[in-house]
PDB file of C-alpha atoms in Angstrom:
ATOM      1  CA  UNK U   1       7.568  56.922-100.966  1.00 73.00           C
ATOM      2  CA  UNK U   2      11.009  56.859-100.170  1.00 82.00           C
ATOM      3  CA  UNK U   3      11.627  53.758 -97.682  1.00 83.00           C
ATOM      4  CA  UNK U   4      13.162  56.068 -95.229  1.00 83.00           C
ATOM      5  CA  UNK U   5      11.771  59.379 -96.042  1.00 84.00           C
ATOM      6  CA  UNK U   6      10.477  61.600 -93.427  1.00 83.00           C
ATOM      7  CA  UNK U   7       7.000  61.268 -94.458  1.00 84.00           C
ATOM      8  CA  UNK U   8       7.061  56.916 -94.907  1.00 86.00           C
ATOM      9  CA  UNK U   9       8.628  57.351 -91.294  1.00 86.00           C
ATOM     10  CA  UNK U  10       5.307  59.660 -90.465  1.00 87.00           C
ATOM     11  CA  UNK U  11       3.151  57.394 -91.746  1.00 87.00           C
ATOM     12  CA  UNK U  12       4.386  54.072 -90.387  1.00 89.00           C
ATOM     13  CA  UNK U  13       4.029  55.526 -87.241  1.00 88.00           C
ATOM     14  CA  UNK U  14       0.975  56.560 -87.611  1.00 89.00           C
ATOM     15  CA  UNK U  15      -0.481  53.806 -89.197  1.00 88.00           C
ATOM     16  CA  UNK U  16      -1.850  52.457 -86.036  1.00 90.00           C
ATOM     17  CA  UNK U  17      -3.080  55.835 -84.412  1.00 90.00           C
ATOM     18  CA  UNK U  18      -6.499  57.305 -84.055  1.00 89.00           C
ATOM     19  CA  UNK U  19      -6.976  60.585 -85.833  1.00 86.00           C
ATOM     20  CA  UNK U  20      -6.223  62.699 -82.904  1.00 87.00           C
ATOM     21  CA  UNK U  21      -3.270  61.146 -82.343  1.00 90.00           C
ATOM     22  CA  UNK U  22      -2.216  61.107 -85.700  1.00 87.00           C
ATOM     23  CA  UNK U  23      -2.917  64.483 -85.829  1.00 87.00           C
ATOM     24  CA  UNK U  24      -0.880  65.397 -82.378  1.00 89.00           C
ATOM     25  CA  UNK U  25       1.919  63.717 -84.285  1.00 89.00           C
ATOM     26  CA  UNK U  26       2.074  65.236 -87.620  1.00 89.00           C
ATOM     27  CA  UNK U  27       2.316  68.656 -85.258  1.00 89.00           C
ATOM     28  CA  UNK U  28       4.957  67.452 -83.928  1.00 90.00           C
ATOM     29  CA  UNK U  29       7.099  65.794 -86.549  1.00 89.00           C
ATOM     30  CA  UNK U  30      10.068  68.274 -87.043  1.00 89.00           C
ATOM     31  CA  UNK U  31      11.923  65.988 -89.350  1.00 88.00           C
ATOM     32  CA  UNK U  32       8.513  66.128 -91.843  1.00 85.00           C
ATOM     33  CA  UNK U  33       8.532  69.711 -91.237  1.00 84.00           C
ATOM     34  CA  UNK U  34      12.059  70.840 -92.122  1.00 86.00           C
ATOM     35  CA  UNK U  35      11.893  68.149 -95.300  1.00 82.00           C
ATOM     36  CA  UNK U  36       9.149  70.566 -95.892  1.00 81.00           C
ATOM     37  CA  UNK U  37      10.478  73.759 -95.442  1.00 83.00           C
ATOM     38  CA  UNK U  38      14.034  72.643 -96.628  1.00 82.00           C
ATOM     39  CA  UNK U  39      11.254  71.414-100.357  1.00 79.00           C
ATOM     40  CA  UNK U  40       9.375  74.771 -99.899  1.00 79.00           C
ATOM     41  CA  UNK U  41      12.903  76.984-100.268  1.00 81.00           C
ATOM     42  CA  UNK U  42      14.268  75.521-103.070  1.00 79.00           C
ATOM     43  CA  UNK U  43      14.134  77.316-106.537  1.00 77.00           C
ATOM     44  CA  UNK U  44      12.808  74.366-108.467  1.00 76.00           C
ATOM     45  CA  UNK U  45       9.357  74.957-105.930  1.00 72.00           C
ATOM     46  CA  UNK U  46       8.642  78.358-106.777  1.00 72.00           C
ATOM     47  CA  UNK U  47       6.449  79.078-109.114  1.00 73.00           C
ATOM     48  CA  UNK U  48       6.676  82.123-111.398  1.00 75.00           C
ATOM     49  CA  UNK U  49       3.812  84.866-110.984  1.00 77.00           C
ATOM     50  CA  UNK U  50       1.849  85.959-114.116  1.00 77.00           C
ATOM     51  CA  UNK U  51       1.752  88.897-115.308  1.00 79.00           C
ATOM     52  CA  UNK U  52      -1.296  91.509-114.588  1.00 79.00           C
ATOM     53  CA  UNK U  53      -1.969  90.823-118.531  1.00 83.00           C
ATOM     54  CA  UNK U  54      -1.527  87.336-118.240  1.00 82.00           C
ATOM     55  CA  UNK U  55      -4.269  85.002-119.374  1.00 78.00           C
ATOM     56  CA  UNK U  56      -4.675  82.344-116.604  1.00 72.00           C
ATOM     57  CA  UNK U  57      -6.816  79.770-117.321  1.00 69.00           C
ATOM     58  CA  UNK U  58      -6.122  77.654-114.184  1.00 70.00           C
ATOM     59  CA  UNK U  59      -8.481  78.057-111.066  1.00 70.00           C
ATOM     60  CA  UNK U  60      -9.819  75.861-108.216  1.00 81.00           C
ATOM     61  CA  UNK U  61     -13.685  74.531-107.915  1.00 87.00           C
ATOM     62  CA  UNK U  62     -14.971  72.354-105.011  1.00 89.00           C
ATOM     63  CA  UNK U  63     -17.976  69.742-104.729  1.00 90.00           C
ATOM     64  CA  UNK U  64     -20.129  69.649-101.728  1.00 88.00           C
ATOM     65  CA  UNK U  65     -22.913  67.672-100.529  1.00 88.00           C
ATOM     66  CA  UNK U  66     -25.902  70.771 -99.332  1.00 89.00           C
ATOM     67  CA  UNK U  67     -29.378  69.135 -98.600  1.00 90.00           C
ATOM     68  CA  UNK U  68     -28.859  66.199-100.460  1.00 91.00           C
ATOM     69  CA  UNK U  69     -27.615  67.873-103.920  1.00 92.00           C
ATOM     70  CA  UNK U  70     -24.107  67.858-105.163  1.00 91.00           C
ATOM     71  CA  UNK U  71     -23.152  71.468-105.329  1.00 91.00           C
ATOM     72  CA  UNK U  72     -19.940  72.767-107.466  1.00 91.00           C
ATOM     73  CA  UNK U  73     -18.855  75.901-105.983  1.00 89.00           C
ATOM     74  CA  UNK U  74     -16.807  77.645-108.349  1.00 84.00           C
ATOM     75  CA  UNK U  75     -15.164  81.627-107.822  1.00 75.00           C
ATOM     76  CA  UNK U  76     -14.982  82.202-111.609  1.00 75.00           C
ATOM     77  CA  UNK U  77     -18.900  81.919-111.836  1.00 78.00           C
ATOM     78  CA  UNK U  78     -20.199  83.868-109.061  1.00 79.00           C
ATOM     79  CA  UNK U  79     -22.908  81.561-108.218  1.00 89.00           C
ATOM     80  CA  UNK U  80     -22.997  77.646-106.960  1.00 91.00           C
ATOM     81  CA  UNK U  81     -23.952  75.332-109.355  1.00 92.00           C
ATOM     82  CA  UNK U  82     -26.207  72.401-108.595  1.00 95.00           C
ATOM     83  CA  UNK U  83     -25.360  68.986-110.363  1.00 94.00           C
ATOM     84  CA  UNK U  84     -28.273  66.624-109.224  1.00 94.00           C
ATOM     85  CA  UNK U  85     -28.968  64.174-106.336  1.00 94.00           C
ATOM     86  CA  UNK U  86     -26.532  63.044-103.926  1.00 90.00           C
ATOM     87  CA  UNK U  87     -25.785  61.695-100.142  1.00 86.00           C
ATOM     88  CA  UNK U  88     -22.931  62.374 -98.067  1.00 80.00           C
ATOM     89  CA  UNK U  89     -21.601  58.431 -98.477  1.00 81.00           C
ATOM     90  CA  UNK U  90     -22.154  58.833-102.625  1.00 84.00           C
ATOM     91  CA  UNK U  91     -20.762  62.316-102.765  1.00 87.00           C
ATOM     92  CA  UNK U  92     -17.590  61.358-103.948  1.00 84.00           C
ATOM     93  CA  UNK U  93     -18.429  59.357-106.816  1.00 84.00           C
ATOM     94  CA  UNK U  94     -20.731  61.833-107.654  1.00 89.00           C
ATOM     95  CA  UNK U  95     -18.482  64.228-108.058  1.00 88.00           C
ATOM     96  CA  UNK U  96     -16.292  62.137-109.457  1.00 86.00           C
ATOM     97  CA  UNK U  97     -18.695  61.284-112.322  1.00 87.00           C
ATOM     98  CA  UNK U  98     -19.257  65.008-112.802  1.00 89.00           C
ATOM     99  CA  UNK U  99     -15.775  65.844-113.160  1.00 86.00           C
ATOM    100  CA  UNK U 100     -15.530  63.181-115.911  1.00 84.00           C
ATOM    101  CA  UNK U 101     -18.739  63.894-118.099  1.00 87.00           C
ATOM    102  CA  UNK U 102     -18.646  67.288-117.614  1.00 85.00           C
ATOM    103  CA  UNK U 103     -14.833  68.883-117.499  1.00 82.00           C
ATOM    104  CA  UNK U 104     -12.626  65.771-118.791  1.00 81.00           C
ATOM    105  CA  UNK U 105     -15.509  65.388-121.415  1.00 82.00           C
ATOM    106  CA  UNK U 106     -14.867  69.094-122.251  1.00 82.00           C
ATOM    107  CA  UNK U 107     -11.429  68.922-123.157  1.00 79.00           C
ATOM    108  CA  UNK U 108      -9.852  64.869-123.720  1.00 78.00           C
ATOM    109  CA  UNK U 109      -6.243  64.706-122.563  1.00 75.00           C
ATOM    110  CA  UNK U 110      -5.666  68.032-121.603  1.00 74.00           C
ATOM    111  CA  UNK U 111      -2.779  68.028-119.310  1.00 65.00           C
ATOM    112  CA  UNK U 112      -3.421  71.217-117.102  1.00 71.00           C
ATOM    113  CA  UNK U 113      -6.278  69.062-115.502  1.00 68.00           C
ATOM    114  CA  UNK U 114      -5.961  68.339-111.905  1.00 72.00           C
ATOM    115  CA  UNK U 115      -8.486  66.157-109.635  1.00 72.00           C
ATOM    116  CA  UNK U 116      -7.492  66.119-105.358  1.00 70.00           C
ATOM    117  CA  UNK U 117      -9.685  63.837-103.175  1.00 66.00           C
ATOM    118  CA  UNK U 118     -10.086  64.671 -99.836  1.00 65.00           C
ATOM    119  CA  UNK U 119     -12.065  61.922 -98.237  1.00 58.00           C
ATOM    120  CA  UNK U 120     -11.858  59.132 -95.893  1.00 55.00           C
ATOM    121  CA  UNK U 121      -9.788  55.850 -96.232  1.00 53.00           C
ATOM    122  CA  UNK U 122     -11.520  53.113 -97.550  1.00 48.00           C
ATOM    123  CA  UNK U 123     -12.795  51.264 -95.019  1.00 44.00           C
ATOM    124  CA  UNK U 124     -13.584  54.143 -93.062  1.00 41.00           C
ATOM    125  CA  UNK U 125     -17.049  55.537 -94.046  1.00 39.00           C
ATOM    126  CA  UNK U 126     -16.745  55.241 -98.091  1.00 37.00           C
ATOM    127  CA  UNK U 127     -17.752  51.864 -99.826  1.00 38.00           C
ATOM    128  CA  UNK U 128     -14.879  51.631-101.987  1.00 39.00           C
ATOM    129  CA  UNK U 129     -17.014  49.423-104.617  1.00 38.00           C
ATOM    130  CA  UNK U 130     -17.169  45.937-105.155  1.00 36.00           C
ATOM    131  CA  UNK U 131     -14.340  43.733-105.551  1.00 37.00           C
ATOM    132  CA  UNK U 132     -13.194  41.208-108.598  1.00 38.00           C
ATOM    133  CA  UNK U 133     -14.412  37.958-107.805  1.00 38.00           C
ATOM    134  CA  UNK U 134     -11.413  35.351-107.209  1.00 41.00           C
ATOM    135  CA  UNK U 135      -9.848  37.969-105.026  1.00 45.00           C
ATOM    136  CA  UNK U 136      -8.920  41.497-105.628  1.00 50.00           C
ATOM    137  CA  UNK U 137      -6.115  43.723-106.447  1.00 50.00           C
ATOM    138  CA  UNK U 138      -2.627  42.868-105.797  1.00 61.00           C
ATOM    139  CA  UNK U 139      -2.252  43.565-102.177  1.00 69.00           C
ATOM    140  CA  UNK U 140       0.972  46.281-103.156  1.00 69.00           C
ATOM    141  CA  UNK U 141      -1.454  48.076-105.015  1.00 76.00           C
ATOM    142  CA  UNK U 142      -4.796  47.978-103.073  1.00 78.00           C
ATOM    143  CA  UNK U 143      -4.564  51.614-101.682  1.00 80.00           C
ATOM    144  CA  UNK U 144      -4.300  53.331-104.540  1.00 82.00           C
ATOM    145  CA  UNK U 145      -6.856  51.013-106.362  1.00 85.00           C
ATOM    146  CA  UNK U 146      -9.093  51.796-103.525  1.00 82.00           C
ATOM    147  CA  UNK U 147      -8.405  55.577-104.145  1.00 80.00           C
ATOM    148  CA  UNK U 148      -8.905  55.290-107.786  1.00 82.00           C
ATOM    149  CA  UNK U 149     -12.374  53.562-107.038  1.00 82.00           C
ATOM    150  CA  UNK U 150     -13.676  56.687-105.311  1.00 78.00           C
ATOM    151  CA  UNK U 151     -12.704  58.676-107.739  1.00 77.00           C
ATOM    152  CA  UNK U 152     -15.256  56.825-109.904  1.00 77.00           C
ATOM    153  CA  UNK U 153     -13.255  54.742-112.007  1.00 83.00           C
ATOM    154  CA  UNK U 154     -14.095  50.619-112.328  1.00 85.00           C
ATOM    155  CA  UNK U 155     -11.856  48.824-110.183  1.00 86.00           C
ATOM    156  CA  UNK U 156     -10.656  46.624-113.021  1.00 87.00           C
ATOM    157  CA  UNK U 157      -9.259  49.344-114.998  1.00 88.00           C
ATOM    158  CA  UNK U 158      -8.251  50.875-112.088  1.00 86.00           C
ATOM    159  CA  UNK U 159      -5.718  47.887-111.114  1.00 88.00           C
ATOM    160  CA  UNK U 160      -4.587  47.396-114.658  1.00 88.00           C
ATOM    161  CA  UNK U 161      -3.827  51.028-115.425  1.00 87.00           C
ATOM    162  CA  UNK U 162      -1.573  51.070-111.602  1.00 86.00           C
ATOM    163  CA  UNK U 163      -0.422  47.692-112.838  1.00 86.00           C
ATOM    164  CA  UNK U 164       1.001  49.645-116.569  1.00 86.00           C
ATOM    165  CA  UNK U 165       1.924  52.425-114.581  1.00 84.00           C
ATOM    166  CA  UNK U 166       3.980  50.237-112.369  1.00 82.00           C
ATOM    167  CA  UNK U 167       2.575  51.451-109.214  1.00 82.00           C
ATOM    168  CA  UNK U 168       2.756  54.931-109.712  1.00 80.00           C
ATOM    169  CA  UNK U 169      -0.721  56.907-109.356  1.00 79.00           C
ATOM    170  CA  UNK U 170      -0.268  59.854-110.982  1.00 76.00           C
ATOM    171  CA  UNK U 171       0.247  57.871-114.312  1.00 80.00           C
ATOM    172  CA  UNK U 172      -2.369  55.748-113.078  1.00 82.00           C
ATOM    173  CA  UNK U 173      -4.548  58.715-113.545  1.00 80.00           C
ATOM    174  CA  UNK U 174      -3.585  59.888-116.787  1.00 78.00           C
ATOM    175  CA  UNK U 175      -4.137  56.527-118.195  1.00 83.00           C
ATOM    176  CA  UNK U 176      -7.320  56.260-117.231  1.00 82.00           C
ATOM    177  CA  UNK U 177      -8.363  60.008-118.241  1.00 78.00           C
ATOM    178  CA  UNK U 178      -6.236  59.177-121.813  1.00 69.00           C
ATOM    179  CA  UNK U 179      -3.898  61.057-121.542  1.00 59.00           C
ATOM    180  CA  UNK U 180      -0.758  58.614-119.969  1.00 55.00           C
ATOM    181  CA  UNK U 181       1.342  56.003-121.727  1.00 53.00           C
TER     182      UNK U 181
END
């Protein structure tokens, strides 16, 4: 983030706050939410609309946790798909190691592959896995090592590939799927 960004602003001042606070603040940010709009106007964020005989291969699945099962819920298949065994603490890395043997499997450094994780900070209700003996990740990087963990990948490669990617995740990410640097 940019040092003195709207949202670095945001989130050092919400650092310390509880989620309803946080929350109560991010409604009322108006600097975050003209940087928005202001990002939401321009031409280079629009994105063109396909044609009606467009073929569009992009679409949107989601992972739940329903009576103890990961579930993959999925509009282009008309039905939910069960994927095994779960909890709601392991449902992440469940569905995390779904999404790598079963789509990234499918198709090895495709780029029109995106993975979002909406979860809880480490530290707050996920386990984050273990950490390195001697210590752990270098402390500039320990977020998004953290975040890379509950996506399901080892922490080890998970610090080295932030550590090529000189701290950006995004590359981070394509690194570990293959397809980065």
């Amino acid at each position: 983030l940019a040092p003195h960004s709207p949202i670095a602003r945001f989130f050092a001042k919400a650092e310390k706050m509880n989620p309803e606070e946080a929350g109560r603040a991010l409604a009322d940010a108006s600097d975050l939410h003209e940087a928005s709009e202001h990002a939401a106007r321009s031409e280079k964020a629009q994105t063109k609309t396909p044609g009606r005989d467009d073929k569009v291969d992009g679409h949107f699945v989601v992972f739940v946790e329903v009576d103890g099962r990961v579930v993959e819920l999925d509009g282009c298949m008309g039905f939910p798909i069960d994927h095994g065994a779960t909890s709601a603490a392991g449902l992440l890395q469940d569905a995390a190691r779904v999404i790598q043997t079963e789509f990234m499997a499918r198709a090895p450094g495709d780029p029109n592959f995106s993975v979002m994780a909406l979860a809880p900070a480490s530290g707050a209700g996920s386990s984050g896995g273990a950490r390195p003996p001697g210590g752990g990740a270098d402390p500039a990087y320990e977020g998004q090592v953290d975040s890379l963990v509950a996506m399901g990948f080892p922490r080890e490669q998970a610090l080295e590939a932030l550590q090529r990617a000189a701290g950006d995740a995004d590359v981070a990410v394509g690194i570990l799927c293959g397809g980065g640097e």
